[in-house]
Coordinates of N, CA and C in Angstrom, one line a residue:
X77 N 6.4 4.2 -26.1 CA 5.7 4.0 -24.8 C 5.3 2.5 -24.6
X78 N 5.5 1.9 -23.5 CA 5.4 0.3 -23.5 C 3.8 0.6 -23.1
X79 N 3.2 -1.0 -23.5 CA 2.0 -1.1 -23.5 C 1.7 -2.3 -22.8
X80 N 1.0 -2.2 -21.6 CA 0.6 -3.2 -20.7 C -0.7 -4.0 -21.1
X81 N -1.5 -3.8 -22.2 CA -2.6 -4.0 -22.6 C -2.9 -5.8 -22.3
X82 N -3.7 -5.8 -21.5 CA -4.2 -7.3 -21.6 C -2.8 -8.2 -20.3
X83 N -2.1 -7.3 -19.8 CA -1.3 -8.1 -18.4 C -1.8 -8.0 -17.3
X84 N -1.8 -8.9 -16.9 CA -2.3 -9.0 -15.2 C -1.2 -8.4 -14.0
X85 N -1.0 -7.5 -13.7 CA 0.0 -6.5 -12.4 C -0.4 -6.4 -11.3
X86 N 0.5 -7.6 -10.2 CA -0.3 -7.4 -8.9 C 0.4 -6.3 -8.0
X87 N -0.3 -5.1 -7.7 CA 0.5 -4.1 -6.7 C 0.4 -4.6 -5.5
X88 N 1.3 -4.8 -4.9 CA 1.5 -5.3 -3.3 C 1.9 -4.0 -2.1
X89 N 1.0 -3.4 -2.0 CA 1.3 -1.8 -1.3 C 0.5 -0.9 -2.2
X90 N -0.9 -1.2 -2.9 CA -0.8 -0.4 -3.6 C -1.6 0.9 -3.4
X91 N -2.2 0.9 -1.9 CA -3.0 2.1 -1.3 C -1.4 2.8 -1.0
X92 N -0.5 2.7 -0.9 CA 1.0 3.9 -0.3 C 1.2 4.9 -1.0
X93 N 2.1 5.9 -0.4 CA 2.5 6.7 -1.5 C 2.8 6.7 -2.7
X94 N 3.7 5.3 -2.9 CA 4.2 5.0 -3.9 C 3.5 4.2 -4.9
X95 N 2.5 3.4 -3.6 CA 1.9 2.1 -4.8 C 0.6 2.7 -5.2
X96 N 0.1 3.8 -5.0 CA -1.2 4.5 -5.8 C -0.7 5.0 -6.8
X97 N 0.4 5.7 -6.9 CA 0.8 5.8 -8.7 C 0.8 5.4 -9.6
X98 N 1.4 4.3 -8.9 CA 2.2 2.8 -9.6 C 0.7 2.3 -10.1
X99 N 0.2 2.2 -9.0 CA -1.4 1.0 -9.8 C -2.0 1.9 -10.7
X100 N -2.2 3.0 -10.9 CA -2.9 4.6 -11.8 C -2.1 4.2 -13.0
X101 N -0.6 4.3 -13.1 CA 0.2 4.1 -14.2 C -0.3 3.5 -15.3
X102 N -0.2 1.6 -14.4 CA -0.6 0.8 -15.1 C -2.0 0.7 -15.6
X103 N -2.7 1.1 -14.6 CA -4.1 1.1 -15.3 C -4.2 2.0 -16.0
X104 N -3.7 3.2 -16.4 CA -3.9 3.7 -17.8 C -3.0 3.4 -19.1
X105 N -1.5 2.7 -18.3 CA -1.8 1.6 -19.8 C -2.0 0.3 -19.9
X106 N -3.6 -0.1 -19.9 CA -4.8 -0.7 -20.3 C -4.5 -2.1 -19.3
X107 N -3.4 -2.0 -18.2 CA -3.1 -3.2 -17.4 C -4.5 -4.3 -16.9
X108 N -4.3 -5.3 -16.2 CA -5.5 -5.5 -15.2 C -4.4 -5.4 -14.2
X109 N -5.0 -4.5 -13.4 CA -4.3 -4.1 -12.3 C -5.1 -4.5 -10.5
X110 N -4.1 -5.4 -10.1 CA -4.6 -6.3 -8.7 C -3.9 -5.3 -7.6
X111 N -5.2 -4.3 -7.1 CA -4.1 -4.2 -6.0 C -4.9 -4.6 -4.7
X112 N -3.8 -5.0 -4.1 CA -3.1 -5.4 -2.2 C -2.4 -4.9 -1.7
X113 N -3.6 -4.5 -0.5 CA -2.6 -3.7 0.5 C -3.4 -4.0 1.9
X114 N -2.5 -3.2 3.2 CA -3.5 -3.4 4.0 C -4.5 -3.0 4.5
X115 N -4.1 -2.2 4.0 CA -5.5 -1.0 4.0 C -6.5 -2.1 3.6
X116 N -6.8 -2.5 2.4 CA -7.7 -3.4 1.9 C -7.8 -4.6 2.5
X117 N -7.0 -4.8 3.8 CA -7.5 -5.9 4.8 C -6.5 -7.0 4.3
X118 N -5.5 -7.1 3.3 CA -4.5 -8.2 2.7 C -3.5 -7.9 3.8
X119 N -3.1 -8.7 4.8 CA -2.0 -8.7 5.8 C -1.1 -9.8 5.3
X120 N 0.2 -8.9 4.6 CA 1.1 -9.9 3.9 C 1.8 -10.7 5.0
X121 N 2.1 -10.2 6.2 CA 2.4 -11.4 7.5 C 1.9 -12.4 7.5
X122 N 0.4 -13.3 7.4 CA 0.0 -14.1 7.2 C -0.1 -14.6 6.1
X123 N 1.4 -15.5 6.7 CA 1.4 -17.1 5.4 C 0.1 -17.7 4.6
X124 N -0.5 -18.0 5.6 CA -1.8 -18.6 4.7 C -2.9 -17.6 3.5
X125 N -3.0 -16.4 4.9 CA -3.7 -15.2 3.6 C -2.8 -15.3 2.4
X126 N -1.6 -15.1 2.3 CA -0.6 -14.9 0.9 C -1.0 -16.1 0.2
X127 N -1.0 -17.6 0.7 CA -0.9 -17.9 -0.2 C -2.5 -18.3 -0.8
X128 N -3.2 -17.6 -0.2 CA -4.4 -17.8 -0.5 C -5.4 -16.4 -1.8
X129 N -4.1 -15.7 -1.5 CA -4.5 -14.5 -2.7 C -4.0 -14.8 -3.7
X130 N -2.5 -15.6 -3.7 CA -1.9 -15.6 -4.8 C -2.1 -16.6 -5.9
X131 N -3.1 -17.5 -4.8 CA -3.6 -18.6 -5.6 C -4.6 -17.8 -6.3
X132 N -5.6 -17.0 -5.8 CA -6.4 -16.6 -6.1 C -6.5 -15.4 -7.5
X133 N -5.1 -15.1 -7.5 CA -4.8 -14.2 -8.7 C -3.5 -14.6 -9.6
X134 N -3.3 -16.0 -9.8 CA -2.6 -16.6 -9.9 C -2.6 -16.3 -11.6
X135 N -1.6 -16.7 -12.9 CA -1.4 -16.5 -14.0 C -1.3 -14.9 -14.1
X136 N -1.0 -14.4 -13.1 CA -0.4 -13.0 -13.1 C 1.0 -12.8 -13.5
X137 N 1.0 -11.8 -14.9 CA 2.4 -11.5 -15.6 C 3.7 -10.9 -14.4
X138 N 3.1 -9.9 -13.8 CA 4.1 -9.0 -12.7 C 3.4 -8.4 -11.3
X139 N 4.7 -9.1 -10.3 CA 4.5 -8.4 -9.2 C 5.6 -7.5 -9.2
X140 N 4.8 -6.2 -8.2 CA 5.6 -4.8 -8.0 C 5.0 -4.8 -6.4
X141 N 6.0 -4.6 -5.4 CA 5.8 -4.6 -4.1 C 6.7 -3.5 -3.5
X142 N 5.8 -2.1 -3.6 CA 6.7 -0.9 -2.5 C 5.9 -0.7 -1.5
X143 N 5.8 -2.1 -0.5 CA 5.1 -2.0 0.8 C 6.2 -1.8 1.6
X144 N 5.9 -1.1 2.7 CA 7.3 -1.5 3.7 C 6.9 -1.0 5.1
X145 N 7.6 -1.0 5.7 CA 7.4 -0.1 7.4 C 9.0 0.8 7.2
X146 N 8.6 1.9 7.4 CA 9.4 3.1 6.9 C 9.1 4.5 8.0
X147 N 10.1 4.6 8.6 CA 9.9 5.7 9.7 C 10.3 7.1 8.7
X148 N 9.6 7.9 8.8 CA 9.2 9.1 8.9 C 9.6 9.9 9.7
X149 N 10.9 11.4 9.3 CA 10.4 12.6 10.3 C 9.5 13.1 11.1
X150 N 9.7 12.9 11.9 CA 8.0 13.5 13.1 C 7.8 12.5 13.6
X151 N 8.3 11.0 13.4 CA 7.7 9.8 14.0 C 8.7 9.6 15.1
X152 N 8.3 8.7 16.0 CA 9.1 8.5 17.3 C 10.1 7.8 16.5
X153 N 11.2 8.0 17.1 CA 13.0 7.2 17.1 C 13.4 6.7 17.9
X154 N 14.1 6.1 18.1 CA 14.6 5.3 19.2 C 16.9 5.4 18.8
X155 N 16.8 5.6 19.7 CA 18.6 5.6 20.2 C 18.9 4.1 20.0
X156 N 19.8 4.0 19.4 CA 20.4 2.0 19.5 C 20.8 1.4 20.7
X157 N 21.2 2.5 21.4 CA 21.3 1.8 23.2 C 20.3 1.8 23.2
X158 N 19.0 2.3 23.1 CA 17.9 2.2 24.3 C 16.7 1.7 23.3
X159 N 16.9 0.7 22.2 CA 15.7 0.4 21.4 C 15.6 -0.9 21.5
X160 N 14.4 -1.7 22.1 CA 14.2 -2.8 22.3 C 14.4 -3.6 20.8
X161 N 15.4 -4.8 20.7 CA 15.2 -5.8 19.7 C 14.1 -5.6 19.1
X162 N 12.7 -6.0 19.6 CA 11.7 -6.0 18.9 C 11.4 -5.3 18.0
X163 N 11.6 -4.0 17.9 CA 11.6 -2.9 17.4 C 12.2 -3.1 15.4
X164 N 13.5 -4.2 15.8 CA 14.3 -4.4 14.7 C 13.3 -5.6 13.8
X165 N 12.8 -6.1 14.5 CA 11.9 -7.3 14.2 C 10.9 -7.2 13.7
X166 N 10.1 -5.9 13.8 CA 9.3 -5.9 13.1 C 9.3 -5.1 11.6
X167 N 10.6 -4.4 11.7 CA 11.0 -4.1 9.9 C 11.6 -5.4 9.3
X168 N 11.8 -6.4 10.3 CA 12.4 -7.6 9.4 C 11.1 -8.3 8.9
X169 N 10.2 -8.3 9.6 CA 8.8 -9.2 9.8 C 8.3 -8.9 8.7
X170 N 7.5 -7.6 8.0 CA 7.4 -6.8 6.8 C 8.3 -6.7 5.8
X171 N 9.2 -6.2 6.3 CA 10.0 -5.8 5.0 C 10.8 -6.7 4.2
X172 N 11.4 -7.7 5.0 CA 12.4 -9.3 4.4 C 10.8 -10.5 4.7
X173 N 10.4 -11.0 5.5 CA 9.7 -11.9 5.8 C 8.2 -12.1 5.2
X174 N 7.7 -11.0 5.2 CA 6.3 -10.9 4.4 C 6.7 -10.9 2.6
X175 N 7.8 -9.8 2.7 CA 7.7 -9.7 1.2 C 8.5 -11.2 0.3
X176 N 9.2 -12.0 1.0 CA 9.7 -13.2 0.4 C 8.4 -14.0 0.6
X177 N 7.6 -14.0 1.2 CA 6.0 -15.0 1.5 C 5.7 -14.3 -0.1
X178 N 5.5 -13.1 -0.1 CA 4.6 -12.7 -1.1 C 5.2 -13.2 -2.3
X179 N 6.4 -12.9 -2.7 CA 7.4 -13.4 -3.8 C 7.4 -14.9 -4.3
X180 N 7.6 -15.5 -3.2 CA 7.1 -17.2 -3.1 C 6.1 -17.6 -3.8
X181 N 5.1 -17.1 -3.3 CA 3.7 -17.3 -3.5 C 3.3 -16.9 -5.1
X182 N 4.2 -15.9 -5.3 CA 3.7 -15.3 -6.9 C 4.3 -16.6 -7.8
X183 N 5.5 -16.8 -7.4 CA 6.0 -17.4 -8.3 C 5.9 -19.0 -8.5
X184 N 4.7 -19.5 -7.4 CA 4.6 -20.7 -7.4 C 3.4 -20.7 -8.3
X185 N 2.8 -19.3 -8.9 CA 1.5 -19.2 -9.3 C 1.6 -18.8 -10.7
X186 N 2.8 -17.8 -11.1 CA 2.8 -17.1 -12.1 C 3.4 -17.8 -13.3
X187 N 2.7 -17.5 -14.4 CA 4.0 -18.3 -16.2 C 4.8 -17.6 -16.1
X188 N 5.5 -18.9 -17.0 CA 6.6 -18.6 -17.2 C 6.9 -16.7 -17.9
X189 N 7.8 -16.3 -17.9 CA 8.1 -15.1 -18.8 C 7.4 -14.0 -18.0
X190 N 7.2 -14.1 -16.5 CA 6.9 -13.0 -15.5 C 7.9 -12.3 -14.5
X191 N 7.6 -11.4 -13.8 CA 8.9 -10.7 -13.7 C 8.2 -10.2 -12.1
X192 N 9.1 -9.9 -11.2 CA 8.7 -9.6 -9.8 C 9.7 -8.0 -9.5
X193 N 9.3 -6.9 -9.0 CA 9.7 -5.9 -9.0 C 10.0 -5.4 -7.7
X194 N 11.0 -5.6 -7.0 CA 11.0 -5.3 -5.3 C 11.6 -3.8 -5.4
X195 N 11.2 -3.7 -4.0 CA 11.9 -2.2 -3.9 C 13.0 -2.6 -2.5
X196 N 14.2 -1.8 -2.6 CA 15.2 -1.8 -1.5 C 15.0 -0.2 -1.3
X197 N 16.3 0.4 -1.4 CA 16.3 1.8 -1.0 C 17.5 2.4 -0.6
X198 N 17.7 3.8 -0.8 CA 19.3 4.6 -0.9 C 19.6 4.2 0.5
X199 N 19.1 3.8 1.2 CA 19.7 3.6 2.8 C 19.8 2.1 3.2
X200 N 19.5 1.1 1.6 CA 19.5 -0.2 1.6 C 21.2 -0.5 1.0
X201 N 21.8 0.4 0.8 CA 23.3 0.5 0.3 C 24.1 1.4 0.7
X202 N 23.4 2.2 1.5 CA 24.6 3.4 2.1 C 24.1 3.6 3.5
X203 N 24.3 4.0 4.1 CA 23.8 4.7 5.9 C 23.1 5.9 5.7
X204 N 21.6 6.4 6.4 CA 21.3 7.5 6.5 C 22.2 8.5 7.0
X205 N 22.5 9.7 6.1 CA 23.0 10.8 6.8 C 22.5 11.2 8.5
X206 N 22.8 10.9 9.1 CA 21.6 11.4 10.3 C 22.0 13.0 10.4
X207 N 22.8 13.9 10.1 CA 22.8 15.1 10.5 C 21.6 15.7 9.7
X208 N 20.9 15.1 8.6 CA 20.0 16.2 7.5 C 18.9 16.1 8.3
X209 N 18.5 14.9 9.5 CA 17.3 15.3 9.9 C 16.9 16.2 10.4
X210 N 16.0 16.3 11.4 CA 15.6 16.9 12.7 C 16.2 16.5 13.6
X211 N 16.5 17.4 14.8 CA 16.9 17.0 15.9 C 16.0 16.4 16.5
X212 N 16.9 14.8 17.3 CA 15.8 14.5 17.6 C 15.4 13.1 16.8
X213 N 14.9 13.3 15.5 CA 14.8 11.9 15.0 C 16.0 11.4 14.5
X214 N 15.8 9.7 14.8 CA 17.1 8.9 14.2 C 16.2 7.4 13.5
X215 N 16.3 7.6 12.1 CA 16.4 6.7 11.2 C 17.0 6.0 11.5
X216 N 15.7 4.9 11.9 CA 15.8 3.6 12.7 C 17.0 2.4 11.5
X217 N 17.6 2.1 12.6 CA 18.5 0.6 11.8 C 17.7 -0.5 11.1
X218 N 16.7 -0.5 11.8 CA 15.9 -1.7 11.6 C 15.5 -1.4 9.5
X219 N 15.6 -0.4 9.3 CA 15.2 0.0 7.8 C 16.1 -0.4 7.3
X220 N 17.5 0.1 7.4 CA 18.7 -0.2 6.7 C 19.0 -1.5 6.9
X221 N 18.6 -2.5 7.5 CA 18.7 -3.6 7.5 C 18.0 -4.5 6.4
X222 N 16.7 -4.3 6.9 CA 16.1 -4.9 6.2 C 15.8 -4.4 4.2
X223 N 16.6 -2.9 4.2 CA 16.1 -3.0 2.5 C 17.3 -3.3 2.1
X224 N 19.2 -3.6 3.0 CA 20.0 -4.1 2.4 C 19.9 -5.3 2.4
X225 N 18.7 -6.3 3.0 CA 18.3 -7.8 2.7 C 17.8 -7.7 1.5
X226 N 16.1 -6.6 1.0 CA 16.0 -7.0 -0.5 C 17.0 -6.7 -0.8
X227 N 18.0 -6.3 -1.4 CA 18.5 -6.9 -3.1 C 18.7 -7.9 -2.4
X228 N 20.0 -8.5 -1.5 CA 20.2 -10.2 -1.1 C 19.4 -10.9 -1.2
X229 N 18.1 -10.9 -0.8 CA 16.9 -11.7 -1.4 C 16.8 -11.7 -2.9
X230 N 16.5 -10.8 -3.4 CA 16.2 -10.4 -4.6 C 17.1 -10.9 -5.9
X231 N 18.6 -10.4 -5.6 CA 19.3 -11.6 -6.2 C 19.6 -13.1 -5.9
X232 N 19.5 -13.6 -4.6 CA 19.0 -14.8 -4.4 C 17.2 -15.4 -5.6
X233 N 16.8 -14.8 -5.6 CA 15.4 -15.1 -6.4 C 15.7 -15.4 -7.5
X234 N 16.3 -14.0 -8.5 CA 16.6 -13.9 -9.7 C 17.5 -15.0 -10.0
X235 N 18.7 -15.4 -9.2 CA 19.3 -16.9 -9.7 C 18.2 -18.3 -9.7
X236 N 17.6 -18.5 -8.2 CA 16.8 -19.1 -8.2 C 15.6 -19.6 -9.4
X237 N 15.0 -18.7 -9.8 CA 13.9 -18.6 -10.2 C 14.1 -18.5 -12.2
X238 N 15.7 -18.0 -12.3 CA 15.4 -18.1 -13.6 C 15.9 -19.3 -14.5
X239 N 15.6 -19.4 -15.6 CA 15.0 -18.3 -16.9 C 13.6 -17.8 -16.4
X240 N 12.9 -18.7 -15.8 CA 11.5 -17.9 -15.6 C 10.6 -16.7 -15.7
X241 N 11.2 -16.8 -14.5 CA 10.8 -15.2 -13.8 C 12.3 -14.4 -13.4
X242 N 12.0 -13.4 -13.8 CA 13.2 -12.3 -13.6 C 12.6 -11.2 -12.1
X243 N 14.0 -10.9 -11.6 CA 13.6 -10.1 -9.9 C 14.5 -9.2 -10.2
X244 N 14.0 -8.3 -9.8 CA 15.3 -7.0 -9.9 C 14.5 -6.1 -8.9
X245 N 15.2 -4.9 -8.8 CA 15.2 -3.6 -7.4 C 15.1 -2.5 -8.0
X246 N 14.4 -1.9 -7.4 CA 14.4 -0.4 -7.6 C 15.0 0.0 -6.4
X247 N 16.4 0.6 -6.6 CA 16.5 1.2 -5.3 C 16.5 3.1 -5.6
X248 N 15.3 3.9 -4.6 CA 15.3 5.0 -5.0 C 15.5 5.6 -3.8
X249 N 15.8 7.2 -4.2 CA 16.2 8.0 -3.1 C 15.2 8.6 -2.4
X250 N 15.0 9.5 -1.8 CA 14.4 9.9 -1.3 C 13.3 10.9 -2.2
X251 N 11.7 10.4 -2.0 CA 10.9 11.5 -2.5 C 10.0 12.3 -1.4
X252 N 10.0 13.6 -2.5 CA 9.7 14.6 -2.1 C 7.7 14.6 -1.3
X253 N 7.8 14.6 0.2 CA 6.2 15.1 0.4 C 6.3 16.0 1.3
X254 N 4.8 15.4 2.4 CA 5.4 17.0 3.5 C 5.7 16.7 4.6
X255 N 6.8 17.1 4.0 CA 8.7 16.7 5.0 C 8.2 18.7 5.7
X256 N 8.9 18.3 6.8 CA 9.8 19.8 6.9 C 10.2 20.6 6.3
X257 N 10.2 21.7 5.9 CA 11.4 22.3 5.0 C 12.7 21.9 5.1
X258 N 12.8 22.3 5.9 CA 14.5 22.2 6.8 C 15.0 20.8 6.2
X259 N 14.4 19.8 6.5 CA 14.8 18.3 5.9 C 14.8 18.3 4.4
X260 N 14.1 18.7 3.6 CA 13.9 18.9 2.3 C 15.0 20.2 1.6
X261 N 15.6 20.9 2.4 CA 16.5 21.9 1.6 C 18.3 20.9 2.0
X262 N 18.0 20.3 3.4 CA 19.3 19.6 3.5 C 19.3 18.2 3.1
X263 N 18.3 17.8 2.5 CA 18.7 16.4 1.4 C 19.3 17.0 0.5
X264 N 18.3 18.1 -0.4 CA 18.5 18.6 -1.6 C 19.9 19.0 -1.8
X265 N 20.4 19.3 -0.9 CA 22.0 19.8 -0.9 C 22.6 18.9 -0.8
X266 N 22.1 17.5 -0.3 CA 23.4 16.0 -0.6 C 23.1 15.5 -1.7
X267 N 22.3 16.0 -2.9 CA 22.5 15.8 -3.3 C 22.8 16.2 -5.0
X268 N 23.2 15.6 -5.9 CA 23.4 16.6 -7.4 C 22.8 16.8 -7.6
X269 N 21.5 16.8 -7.8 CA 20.3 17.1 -8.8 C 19.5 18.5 -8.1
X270 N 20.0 18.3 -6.7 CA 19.6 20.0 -5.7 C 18.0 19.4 -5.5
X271 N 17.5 18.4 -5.2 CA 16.0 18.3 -5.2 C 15.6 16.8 -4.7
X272 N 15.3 16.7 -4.3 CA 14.0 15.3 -3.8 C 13.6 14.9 -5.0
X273 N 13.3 13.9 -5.3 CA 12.4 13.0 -6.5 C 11.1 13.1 -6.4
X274 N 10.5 13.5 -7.1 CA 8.8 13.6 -7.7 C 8.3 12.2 -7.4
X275 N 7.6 11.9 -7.2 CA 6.9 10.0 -6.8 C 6.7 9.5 -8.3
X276 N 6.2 11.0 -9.3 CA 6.3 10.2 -10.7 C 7.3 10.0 -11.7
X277 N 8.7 10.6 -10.8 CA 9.5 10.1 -11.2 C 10.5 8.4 -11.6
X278 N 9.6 8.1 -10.7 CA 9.9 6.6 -10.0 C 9.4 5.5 -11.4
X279 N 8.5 6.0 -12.2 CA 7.4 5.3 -13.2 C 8.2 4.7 -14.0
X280 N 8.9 5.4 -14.5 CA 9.6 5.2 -15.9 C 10.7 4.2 -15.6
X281 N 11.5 3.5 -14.7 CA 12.1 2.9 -14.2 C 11.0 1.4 -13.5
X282 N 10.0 1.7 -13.5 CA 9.2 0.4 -13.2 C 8.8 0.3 -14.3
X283 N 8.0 0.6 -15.5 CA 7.3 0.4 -16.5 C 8.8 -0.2 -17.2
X284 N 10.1 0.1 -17.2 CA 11.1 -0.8 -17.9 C 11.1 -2.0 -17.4
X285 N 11.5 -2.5 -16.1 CA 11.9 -3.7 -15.7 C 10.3 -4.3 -15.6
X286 N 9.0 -4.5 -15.7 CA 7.9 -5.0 -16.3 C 8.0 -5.0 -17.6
X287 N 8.4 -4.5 -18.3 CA 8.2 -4.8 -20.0 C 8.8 -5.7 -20.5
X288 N 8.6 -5.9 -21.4 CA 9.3 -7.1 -22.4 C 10.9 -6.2 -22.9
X289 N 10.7 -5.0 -22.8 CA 12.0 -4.3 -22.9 C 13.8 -5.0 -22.2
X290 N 12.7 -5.3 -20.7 CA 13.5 -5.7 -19.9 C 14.0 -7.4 -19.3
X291 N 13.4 -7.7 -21.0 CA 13.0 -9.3 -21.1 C 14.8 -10.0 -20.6
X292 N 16.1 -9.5 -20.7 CA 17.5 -10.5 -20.3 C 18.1 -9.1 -18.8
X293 N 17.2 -8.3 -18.2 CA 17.6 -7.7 -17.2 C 17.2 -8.8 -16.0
X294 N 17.9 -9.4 -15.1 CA 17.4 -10.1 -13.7 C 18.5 -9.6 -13.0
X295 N 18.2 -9.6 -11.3 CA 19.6 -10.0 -10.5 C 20.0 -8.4 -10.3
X296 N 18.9 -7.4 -10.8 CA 20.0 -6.3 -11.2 C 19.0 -5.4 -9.9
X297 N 20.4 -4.0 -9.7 CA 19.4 -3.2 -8.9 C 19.2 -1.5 -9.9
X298 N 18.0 -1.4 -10.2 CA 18.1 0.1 -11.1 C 18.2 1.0 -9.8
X299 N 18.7 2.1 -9.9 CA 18.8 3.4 -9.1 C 18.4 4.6 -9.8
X300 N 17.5 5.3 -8.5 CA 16.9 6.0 -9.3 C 17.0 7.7 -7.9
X301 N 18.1 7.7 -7.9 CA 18.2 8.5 -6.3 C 19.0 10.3 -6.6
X302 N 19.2 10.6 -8.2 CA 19.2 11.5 -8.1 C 20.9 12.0 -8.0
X303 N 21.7 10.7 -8.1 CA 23.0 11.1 -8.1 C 23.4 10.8 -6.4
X304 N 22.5 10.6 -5.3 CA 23.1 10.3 -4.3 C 24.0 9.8 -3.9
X305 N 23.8 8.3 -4.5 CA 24.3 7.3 -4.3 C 25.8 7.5 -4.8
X306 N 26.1 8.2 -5.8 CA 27.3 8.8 -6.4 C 28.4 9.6 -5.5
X307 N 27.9 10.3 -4.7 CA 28.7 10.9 -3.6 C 29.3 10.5 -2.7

């Protein structure tokens, strides 16, 4: 079991679904764990705030950032004939534009032999199924756009930035909350495993690419979706 004892880990999202595990993780193994989000009033849109936190928590070993704007079943949709540009602009504005501010910023601050952990996503490499939803909602483009930018960022970074600092992806599938039934029995059937992913399944695939384990992995994207992506 890797031991974070005595590293500095900034979570960037870390009040989300995913980034409250992620920071619990590491803080129980013995991390110093920074988290930002916006909940806590850190609005990664603003240039200046970023680079004003990262100075501020600067000689930090690893960022992990599963912030994003991410539509949800039950949330309004929009048709691609009838969805104002804007609409696409603001998953670019967060999801590519904030999180390269944030990445910048780490790495203008972080030593050497630190590692940045982005998240993309099974619909950052493939098209949402739209038949498994609900009628009615359509998994906005603006998502699949912008998490098939991270990795292209991400591997842009990892050449950039190394030997340094190493960037790599998590790209994962979909996990399991409270979805619909109906949405949750027709993922589970696209995929092998017959099931949605647990949120703490996601751990053991971050706690690798932060360790020293993962000291000659850069540039890369881990997947963690359950066999989806396989079909």
């Amino acid at each position: 079991m890797n031991s974070f004892s005595g590293k500095k880990i900034i979570i960037a999202g870390s009040e989300g679904f995913l980034g409250q595990i992620i920071a619990e993780s590491f803080d129980e193994k013995g991390a110093n764990v920074v988290k930002l989000d916006l909940k806590l009033g850190h609005d990664f849109t603003d240039e200046i705030a970023v680079k004003k936190l990262m100075t501020q928590h600067k000689d930090s070993d690893v960022l992990i950032t599963p912030f994003a704007v991410n539509p949800l079943p039950g949330e309004a949709s929009y048709d691609i004939f009838d969805m104002p540009l804007s609409v696409i602009d603001s998953y670019l504005k967060v999801n590519l534009l904030a999180l390269f501010s944030v990445c910048r910023e780490f790495a203008a601050n972080s030593p050497k032999n630190s590692s940045i952990i982005n998240f993309s996503s099974t619909y950052g490499v493939s098209s949402p199924k739209h038949f498994i939803y609900p009628e009615g909602f359509i998994k906005n483009i603006g998502y699949t756009i912008s998490k098939a930018g991270v990795i292209g960022m991400s591997k842009y970074l990892a050449t950039y930035l190394a030997p340094d600092i190493r960037v790599n992806t998590i790209v994962p599938g979909g996990v399991r909350a409270d979805f619909d039934p109906k949405f949750i029995r027709n993922y589970s059937q696209m995929t092998p495993m017959k099931r949605m992913m647990e949120k703490n399944e996601i751990l053991g695939a971050i706690h690798y690419l932060a360790s020293e384990s993962a000291s000659y992995t850069t540039g890369s994207e881990l997947t963690v979706d359950g066999g989806w992506g396989a079909c």
